[in-house]
PDB file of C-alpha atoms in Angstrom:
ATOM      1  CA  MET A  15      26.123   2.351  -4.124  1.00  0.00           C
ATOM      2  CA  GLN A  16      22.965   3.740  -2.665  1.00  0.00           C
ATOM      3  CA  PHE A  17      20.046   1.193  -2.173  1.00  0.00           C
ATOM      4  CA  ASN A  18      17.388   3.833  -1.795  1.00  0.00           C
ATOM      5  CA  ASN A  19      17.912   5.063  -5.384  1.00  0.00           C
ATOM      6  CA  SER A  20      16.023   2.110  -6.862  1.00  0.00           C
ATOM      7  CA  THR A  21      12.582   3.294  -8.146  1.00  0.00           C
ATOM      8  CA  ASN A  22      11.212  -0.341  -7.908  1.00  0.00           C
ATOM      9  CA  LEU A  23      12.513  -0.655  -4.303  1.00  0.00           C
ATOM     10  CA  ASN A  24      10.951   2.748  -3.336  1.00  0.00           C
ATOM     11  CA  LEU A  25       7.613   1.744  -4.919  1.00  0.00           C
ATOM     12  CA  LEU A  26       7.521  -1.556  -3.078  1.00  0.00           C
ATOM     13  CA  SER A  27       8.525   0.141   0.182  1.00  0.00           C
ATOM     14  CA  LYS A  28       5.805   2.701  -0.121  1.00  0.00           C
ATOM     15  CA  GLY A  29       3.418   0.012  -1.176  1.00  0.00           C
ATOM     16  CA  LEU A  30       4.166  -1.954   1.954  1.00  0.00           C
ATOM     17  CA  ASP A  31       3.521   1.171   4.071  1.00  0.00           C
ATOM     18  CA  GLY A  32       0.145   1.645   2.423  1.00  0.00           C
ATOM     19  CA  LEU A  33      -0.807  -2.003   2.587  1.00  0.00           C
ATOM     20  CA  TRP A  34       0.237  -2.159   6.305  1.00  0.00           C
ATOM     21  CA  LEU A  35      -1.997   0.812   6.967  1.00  0.00           C
ATOM     22  CA  ARG A  36      -4.914  -0.623   4.939  1.00  0.00           C
ATOM     23  CA  GLN A  37      -4.674  -3.859   6.975  1.00  0.00           C
ATOM     24  CA  GLN A  38      -4.838  -1.819  10.175  1.00  0.00           C
ATOM     25  CA  VAL A  39      -7.837   0.243   9.017  1.00  0.00           C
ATOM     26  CA  THR A  40      -9.621  -2.948   7.740  1.00  0.00           C
ATOM     27  CA  MET A  41      -9.230  -4.605  11.116  1.00  0.00           C
ATOM     28  CA  GLU A  42     -10.392  -1.552  12.839  1.00  0.00           C
ATOM     29  CA  ASN A  43     -13.521  -1.528  10.704  1.00  0.00           C
ATOM     30  CA  ILE A  44     -14.240  -5.165  11.435  1.00  0.00           C
ATOM     31  CA  ALA A  45     -13.643  -4.535  15.296  1.00  0.00           C
ATOM     32  CA  ASN A  46     -16.211  -1.612  15.119  1.00  0.00           C
ATOM     33  CA  TYR A  47     -18.866  -3.665  13.273  1.00  0.00           C
ATOM     34  CA  SER A  48     -21.167  -3.504  16.358  1.00  0.00           C
ATOM     35  CA  THR A  49     -20.414   0.133  17.197  1.00  0.00           C
ATOM     36  CA  PRO A  50     -23.467   2.299  16.615  1.00  0.00           C
ATOM     37  CA  GLY A  51     -22.904   5.200  14.138  1.00  0.00           C
ATOM     38  CA  TYR A  52     -19.481   4.022  13.270  1.00  0.00           C
ATOM     39  CA  LYS A  53     -18.502   4.752   9.587  1.00  0.00           C
ATOM     40  CA  SER A  54     -15.960   2.570   7.938  1.00  0.00           C
ATOM     41  CA  LYS A  55     -12.685   3.900   6.690  1.00  0.00           C
ATOM     42  CA  TYR A  56     -10.512   3.169   3.668  1.00  0.00           C
ATOM     43  CA  VAL A  57      -6.939   3.673   2.667  1.00  0.00           C
ATOM     44  CA  ASP A  58      -5.872   5.124  -0.680  1.00  0.00           C
ATOM     45  CA  PHE A  59      -2.209   5.357  -1.868  1.00  0.00           C
ATOM     46  CA  GLU A  60      -2.266   3.677  -5.285  1.00  0.00           C
ATOM     47  CA  ASN A  61      -3.841   6.738  -6.953  1.00  0.00           C
ATOM     48  CA  PHE A  62      -1.092   9.081  -5.575  1.00  0.00           C
ATOM     49  CA  LEU A  63       1.654   6.614  -6.702  1.00  0.00           C
ATOM     50  CA  LYS A  64       0.074   6.225 -10.125  1.00  0.00           C
ATOM     51  CA  SER A  65      -0.156   9.907 -10.707  1.00  0.00           C
ATOM     52  CA  HIS A  66       3.592  10.277  -9.856  1.00  0.00           C
ATOM     53  CA  MET A  67       4.410   7.468 -12.322  1.00  0.00           C
ATOM     54  CA  GLU A  68       2.301   8.872 -15.293  1.00  0.00           C
ATOM     55  CA  ASN A  69       4.768  11.528 -16.171  1.00  0.00           C
ATOM     56  CA  ARG A  70       7.964   9.612 -15.274  1.00  0.00           C
ATOM     57  CA  TYR A  71       9.551  10.125 -18.692  1.00  0.00           C
ATOM     58  CA  ASP A  72       9.898  13.782 -18.093  1.00  0.00           C
ATOM     59  CA  LYS A  73      11.668  13.504 -14.829  1.00  0.00           C
ATOM     60  CA  THR A  74      15.017  12.253 -13.456  1.00  0.00           C
ATOM     61  CA  ILE A  75      15.177   9.138 -11.363  1.00  0.00           C
ATOM     62  CA  SER A  76      15.988  11.173  -8.206  1.00  0.00           C
ATOM     63  CA  GLU A  77      12.787  13.302  -8.849  1.00  0.00           C
ATOM     64  CA  ILE A  78      10.692  10.152  -9.284  1.00  0.00           C
ATOM     65  CA  ASN A  79      12.095   8.745  -6.075  1.00  0.00           C
ATOM     66  CA  ASN A  80      11.437  11.866  -4.124  1.00  0.00           C
ATOM     67  CA  GLN A  81       7.908  12.020  -5.369  1.00  0.00           C
ATOM     68  CA  ILE A  82       7.380   8.306  -4.454  1.00  0.00           C
ATOM     69  CA  LYS A  83       8.791   8.936  -0.988  1.00  0.00           C
ATOM     70  CA  SER A  84       6.599  11.980  -0.438  1.00  0.00           C
ATOM     71  CA  SER A  85       3.370  10.324  -1.734  1.00  0.00           C
ATOM     72  CA  LYS A  86       0.495  10.494   0.629  1.00  0.00           C
ATOM     73  CA  ILE A  87      -1.149   7.535   2.226  1.00  0.00           C
ATOM     74  CA  VAL A  88      -4.743   8.809   2.864  1.00  0.00           C
ATOM     75  CA  VAL A  89      -7.297   7.421   5.223  1.00  0.00           C
ATOM     76  CA  ASP A  90     -10.755   8.546   4.505  1.00  0.00           C
ATOM     77  CA  GLU A  91     -14.243   7.859   5.897  1.00  0.00           C
ATOM     78  CA  ASN A  92     -16.492   5.774   3.744  1.00  0.00           C
ATOM     79  CA  ASP A  93     -19.626   7.828   3.019  1.00  0.00           C
ATOM     80  CA  ASN A  94     -21.809   4.913   1.921  1.00  0.00           C
ATOM     81  CA  LEU A  95     -25.219   5.016   3.456  1.00  0.00           C
ATOM     82  CA  SER A  96     -25.995   2.521   6.104  1.00  0.00           C
ATOM     83  CA  LEU A  97     -28.603   0.013   5.631  1.00  0.00           C
ATOM     84  CA  ARG A  98     -28.667  -0.621   9.453  1.00  0.00           C
ATOM     85  CA  LEU A  99     -30.848   1.283  11.894  1.00  0.00           C
ATOM     86  CA  ASP A 100     -27.813   2.094  14.241  1.00  0.00           C
ATOM     87  CA  GLY A 101     -26.047   4.109  11.470  1.00  0.00           C
ATOM     88  CA  ASN A 102     -23.069   1.732  11.176  1.00  0.00           C
ATOM     89  CA  ASN A 103     -21.997   1.177   7.506  1.00  0.00           C
ATOM     90  CA  VAL A 104     -19.456  -1.603   7.986  1.00  0.00           C
ATOM     91  CA  ASP A 105     -19.969  -4.440   5.621  1.00  0.00           C
ATOM     92  CA  VAL A 106     -18.194  -7.402   7.311  1.00  0.00           C
ATOM     93  CA  GLU A 107     -17.961  -9.596   4.146  1.00  0.00           C
ATOM     94  CA  LYS A 108     -16.436  -6.812   2.135  1.00  0.00           C
ATOM     95  CA  GLU A 109     -14.068  -5.994   4.925  1.00  0.00           C
ATOM     96  CA  ASN A 110     -12.861  -9.665   5.230  1.00  0.00           C
ATOM     97  CA  LEU A 111     -12.422  -9.862   1.385  1.00  0.00           C
ATOM     98  CA  GLN A 112     -10.334  -6.545   1.674  1.00  0.00           C
ATOM     99  CA  LEU A 113      -8.270  -8.045   4.484  1.00  0.00           C
ATOM    100  CA  ALA A 114      -7.483 -11.126   2.485  1.00  0.00           C
ATOM    101  CA  LYS A 115      -6.673  -9.200  -0.629  1.00  0.00           C
ATOM    102  CA  THR A 116      -4.449  -6.891   1.339  1.00  0.00           C
ATOM    103  CA  GLN A 117      -2.588  -9.813   2.990  1.00  0.00           C
ATOM    104  CA  PHE A 118      -1.897 -11.347  -0.406  1.00  0.00           C
ATOM    105  CA  GLN A 119      -0.676  -8.097  -1.910  1.00  0.00           C
ATOM    106  CA  TYR A 120       1.568  -7.631   1.260  1.00  0.00           C
ATOM    107  CA  MET A 121       3.065 -11.077   0.871  1.00  0.00           C
ATOM    108  CA  TYR A 122       3.719 -10.513  -2.768  1.00  0.00           C
ATOM    109  CA  ALA A 123       5.467  -7.127  -2.121  1.00  0.00           C
ATOM    110  CA  VAL A 124       7.623  -8.613   0.567  1.00  0.00           C
ATOM    111  CA  SER A 125       8.504 -11.445  -1.921  1.00  0.00           C
ATOM    112  CA  GLU A 126       9.457  -9.005  -4.623  1.00  0.00           C
ATOM    113  CA  ILE A 127      11.717  -7.143  -2.155  1.00  0.00           C
ATOM    114  CA  ASN A 128      13.391 -10.412  -1.082  1.00  0.00           C
ATOM    115  CA  SER A 129      13.841 -11.180  -4.750  1.00  0.00           C
ATOM    116  CA  TYR A 130      15.485  -7.821  -5.317  1.00  0.00           C
ATOM    117  CA  PHE A 131      17.910  -8.283  -2.403  1.00  0.00           C
ATOM    118  CA  SER A 132      18.539 -11.833  -3.399  1.00  0.00           C
ATOM    119  CA  LYS A 133      19.550 -10.772  -6.947  1.00  0.00           C
ATOM    120  CA  LEU A 134      21.693  -8.006  -5.627  1.00  0.00           C
ATOM    121  CA  LYS A 135      23.514 -10.462  -3.351  1.00  0.00           C
ATOM    122  CA  SER A 136      24.083 -12.761  -6.158  1.00  0.00           C
ATOM    123  CA  VAL A 137      25.514 -10.004  -8.354  1.00  0.00           C
ATOM    124  CA  ILE A 138      27.848  -8.990  -5.506  1.00  0.00           C
ATOM    125  CA  SER A 139      29.007 -12.589  -4.764  1.00  0.00           C
ATOM    126  CA  GLU A 140      29.515 -13.382  -8.431  1.00  0.00           C
ATOM    127  CA  GLY A 141      31.480 -10.206  -8.884  1.00  0.00           C
ATOM    128  CA  LYS A 142      34.096 -11.318  -6.323  1.00  0.00           C
ATOM    129  CA  LYS A 143      35.145 -14.392  -8.329  1.00  0.00           C
TER     130      LYS A 143
END
């Protein structure tokens, strides 16, 4: 049995990758709050995953899994205008909220992966009896 053929596990894995990068980028934004001219960045991966999942009924599981694995995680610069004189557009309150949200999403995804393997372990151990 191949564990990497599970669409749910591949989605969770790619989600963890995206959430980890989002957390790093958010912390970088917070760290550069006082840097003149710094433009905040954001991470987008949900839209790519969503676009691959919209037409999933026309594809095989291996095609879906390949698309999930090859989905891009994009880091872009936020082009919001700065209200500050130094040109920095980091909103610390927004970034702190994003960081907390990302941490909860990351914990949830890890919990789901643990649950997946727990169920798999249960099936294997019950199958021996």
